Tab-separated table of C-alpha atoms and ligand atoms in Angstrom:
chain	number	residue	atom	x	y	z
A	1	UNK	CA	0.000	0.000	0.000
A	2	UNK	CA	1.340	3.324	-1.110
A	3	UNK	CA	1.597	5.360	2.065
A	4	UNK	CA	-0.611	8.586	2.452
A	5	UNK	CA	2.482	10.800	2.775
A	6	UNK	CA	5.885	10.850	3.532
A	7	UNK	CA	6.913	13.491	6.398
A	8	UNK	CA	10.404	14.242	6.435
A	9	UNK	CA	12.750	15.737	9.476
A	10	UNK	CA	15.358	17.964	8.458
A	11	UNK	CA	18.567	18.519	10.200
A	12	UNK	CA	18.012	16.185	13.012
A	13	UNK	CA	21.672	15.411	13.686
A	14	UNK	CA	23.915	18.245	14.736
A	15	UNK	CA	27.221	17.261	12.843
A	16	UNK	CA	24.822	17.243	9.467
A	17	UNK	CA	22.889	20.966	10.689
A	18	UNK	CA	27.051	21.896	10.811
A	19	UNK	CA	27.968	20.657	7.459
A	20	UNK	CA	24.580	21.974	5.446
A	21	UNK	CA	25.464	25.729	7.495
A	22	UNK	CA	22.070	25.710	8.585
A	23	UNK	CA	21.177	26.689	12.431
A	24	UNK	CA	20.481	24.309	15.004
A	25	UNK	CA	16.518	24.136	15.432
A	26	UNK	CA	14.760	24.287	18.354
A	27	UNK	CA	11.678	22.772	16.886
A	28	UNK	CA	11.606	19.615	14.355
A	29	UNK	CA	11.914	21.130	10.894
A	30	UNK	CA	9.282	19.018	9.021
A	31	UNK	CA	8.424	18.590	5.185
A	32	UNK	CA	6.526	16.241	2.916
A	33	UNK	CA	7.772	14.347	-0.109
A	34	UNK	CA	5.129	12.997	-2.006
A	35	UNK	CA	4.922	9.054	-2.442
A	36	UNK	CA	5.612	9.274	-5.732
A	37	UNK	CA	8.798	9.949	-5.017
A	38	UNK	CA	8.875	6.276	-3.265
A	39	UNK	CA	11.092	2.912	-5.328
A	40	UNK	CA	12.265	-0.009	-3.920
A	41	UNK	CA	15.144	-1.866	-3.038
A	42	UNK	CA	16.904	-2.594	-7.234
A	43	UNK	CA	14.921	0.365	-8.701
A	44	UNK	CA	17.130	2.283	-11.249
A	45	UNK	CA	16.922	6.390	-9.868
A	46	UNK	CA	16.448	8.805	-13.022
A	47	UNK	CA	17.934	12.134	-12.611
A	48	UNK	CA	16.551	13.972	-14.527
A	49	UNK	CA	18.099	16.720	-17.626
A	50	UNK	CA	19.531	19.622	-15.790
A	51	UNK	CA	19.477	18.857	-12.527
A	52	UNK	CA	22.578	19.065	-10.660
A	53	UNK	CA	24.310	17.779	-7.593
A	54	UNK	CA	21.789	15.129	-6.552
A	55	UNK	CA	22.651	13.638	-2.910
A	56	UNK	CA	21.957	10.875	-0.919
A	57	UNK	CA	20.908	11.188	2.902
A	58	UNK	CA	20.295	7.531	4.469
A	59	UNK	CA	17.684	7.791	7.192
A	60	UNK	CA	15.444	5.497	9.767
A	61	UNK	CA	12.185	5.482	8.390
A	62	UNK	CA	8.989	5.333	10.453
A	63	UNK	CA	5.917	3.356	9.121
A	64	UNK	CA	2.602	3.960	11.209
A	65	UNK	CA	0.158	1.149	11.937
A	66	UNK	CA	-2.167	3.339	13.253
A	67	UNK	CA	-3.663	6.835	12.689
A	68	UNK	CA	-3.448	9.892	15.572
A	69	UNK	CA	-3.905	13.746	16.531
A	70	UNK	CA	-1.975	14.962	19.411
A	71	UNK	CA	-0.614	11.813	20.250
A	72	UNK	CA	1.683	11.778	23.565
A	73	UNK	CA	5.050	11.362	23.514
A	74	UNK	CA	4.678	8.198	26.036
A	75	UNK	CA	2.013	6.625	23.136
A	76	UNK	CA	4.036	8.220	19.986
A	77	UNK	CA	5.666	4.338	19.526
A	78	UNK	CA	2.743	2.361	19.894
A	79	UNK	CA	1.946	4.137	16.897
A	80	UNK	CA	4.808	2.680	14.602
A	81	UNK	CA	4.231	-0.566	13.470
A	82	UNK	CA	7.306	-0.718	11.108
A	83	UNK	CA	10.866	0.090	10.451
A	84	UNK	CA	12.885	1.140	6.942
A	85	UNK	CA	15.756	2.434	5.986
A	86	UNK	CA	15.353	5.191	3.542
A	87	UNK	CA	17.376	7.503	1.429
A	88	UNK	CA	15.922	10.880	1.296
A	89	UNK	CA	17.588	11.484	-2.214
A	90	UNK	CA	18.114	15.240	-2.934
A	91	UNK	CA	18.368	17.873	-5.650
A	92	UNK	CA	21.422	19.766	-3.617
A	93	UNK	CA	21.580	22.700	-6.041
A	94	UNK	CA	18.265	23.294	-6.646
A	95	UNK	CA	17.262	23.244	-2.632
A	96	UNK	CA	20.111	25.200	-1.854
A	97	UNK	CA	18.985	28.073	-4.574
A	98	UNK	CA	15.286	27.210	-2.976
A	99	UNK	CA	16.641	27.941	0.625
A	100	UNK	CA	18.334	31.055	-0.540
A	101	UNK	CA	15.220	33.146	-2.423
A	102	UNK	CA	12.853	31.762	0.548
A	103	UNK	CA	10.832	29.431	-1.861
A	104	UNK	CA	9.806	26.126	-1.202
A	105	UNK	CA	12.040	23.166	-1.582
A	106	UNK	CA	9.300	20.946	-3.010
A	107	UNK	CA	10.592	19.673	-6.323
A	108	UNK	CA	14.556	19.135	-4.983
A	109	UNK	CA	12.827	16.595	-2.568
A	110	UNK	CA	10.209	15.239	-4.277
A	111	UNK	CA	11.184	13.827	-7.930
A	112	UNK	CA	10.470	10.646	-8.850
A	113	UNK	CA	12.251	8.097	-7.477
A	114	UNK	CA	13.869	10.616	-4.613
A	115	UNK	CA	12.686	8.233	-2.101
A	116	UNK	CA	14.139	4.968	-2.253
A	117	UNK	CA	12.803	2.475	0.927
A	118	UNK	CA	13.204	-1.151	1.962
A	119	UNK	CA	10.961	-3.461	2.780
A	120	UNK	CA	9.637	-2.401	5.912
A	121	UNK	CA	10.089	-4.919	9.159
A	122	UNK	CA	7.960	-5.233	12.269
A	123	UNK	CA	8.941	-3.041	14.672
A	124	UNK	CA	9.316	-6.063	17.354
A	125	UNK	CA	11.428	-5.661	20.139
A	126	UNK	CA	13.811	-3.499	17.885
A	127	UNK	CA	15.027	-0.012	19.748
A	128	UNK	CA	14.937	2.270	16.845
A	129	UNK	CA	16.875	4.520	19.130
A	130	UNK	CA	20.512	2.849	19.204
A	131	UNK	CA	20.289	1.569	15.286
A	132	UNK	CA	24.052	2.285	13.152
A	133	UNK	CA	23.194	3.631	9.725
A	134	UNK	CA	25.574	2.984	6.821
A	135	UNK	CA	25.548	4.810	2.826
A	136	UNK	CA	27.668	3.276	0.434
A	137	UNK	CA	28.381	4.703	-2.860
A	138	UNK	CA	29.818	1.787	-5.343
A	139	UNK	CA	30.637	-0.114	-2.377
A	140	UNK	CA	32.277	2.613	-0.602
A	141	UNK	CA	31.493	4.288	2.825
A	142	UNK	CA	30.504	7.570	2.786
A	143	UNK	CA	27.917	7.976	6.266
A	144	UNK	CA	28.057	6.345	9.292
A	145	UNK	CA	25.826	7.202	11.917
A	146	UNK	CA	23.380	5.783	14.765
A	147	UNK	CA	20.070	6.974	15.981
A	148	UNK	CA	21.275	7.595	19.539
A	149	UNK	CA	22.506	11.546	17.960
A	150	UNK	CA	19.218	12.482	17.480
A	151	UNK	CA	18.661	15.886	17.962
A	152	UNK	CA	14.542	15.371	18.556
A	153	UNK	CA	13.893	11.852	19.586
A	154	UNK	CA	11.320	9.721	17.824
A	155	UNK	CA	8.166	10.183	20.704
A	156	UNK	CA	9.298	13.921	20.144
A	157	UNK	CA	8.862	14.162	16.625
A	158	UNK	CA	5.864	12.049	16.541
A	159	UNK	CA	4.041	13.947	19.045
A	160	UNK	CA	5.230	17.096	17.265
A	161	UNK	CA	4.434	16.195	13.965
A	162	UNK	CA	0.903	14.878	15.688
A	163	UNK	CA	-0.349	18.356	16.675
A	164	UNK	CA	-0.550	19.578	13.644
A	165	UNK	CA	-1.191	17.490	11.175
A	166	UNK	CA	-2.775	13.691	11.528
A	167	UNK	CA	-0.660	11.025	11.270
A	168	UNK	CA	-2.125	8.119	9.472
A	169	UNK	CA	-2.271	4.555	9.278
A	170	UNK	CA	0.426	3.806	6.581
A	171	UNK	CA	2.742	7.072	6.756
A	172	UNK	CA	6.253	6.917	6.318
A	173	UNK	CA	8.542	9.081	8.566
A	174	UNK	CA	11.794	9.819	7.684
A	175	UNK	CA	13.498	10.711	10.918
A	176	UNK	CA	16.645	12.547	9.369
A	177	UNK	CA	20.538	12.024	8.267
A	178	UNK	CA	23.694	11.572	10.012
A	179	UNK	CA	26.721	13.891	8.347
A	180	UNK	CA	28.270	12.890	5.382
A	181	UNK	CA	26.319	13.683	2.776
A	182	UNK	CA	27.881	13.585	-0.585
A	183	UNK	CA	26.475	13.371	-4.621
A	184	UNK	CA	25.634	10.874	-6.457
A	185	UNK	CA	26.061	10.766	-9.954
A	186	UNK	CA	24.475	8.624	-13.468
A	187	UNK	CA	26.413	5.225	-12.606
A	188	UNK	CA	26.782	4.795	-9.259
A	189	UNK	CA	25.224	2.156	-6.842
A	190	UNK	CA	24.098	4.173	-3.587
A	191	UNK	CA	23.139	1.467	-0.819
A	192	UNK	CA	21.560	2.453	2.404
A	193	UNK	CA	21.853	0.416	5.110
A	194	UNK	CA	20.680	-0.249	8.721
A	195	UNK	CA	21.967	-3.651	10.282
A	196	UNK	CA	18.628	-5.582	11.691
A	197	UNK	CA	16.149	-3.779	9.332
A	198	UNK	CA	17.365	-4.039	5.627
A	199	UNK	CA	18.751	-2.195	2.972
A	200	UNK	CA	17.894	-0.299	-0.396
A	201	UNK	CA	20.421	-0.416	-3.412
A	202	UNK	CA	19.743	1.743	-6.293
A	203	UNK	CA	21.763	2.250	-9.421
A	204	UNK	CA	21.719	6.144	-10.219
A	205	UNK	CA	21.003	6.683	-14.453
B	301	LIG	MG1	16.816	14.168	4.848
């Protein structure tokens, strides 16, 4: 089932908020990519004429098995019944110019294909808050991080998310990147990868 929508959490690790020069929130910066955007695990990733400096950003995902409004940060993970890695693939040139006139970063986030996931897993007794997350590019490392640098924990963003918009059954959170972001370019193999849930390999064309 293709989720409702995708809600994304920028700049959730403080070595990435460094290394994008953006300032350290104080509230979870949120944003939607459409599903659209969403491929699987072998999926080829078109970038398409013109665009420049795509990236990768490998990410927990959040899949909900249940829909909620205001939802308490002591309930928010009763509410996830699933977990994914994803890579929240990104126009760099075209959000950066986005960032810089004020205008809406929409179409850097949200081309087809920009959201590659795996399979989602039961959540089970999994703690999705000590998980190591690995990128490769052509079998090389490029980010390492774990889910224990969270700047907003999952409950918080879930609850925060929650007050303002519903979360429902089905929608995919992508909970942010580690640092190390880097481009990908028409060739390359890009692998995300969190040991215990799965992995998503996509060759870039
Ligand atoms: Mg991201």
């Amino acid at each position: 089932m293709r989720p409702g929508k995708v809600i994304c959490i920028g700049w959730n690790y403080k070595p990435h908020v460094a290394e994008t020069d953006a300032v350290l929130p104080t509230e979870p910066i949120v944003f939607l990519k459409p599903s659209s955007c969403l491929c699987g695990d072998g999926d080829e990733v078109r970038i398409p004429e013109g665009v420049t400096n795509v990236q990768y950003e490998a990410e927990l995902a959040l899949v909900f098995g249940r829909t909620g409004k205001d939802i308490p940060e002591g309930e928010a993970m009763s509410h996830v019944s699933h977990l994914a890695v994803f890579n929240d693939i990104t126009a760099r040139d075209m959000q950066t110019a986005d960032r810089k006139a004020g205008n809406p970063w929409c179409l850097a986030k949200g081309m087809d294909g920009f959201g590659p996931m795996s399979e989602p897993v039961p959540l089970g007794d999994t703690d999705p808050a000590s998980l190591d997350l690995f990128l490769e590019v052509n079998g090389e490392l490029r980010q390492r991080g774990n889910t224990s640098n969270m700047i907003f924990s999952l409950p918080e963003l879930i609850s925060y998310v929650s007050r303002f918009m519903t979360i429902e059954a089905g929608d995919v959170m992508a909970t942010g990147t580690p640092e190390g972001i880097g481009e990908i370019r028409r060739g390359d193999t890009v692998t995300a990868r969190i040991p215990g849930v799965g992995s998503v390999t996509n060759r870039i064309v």
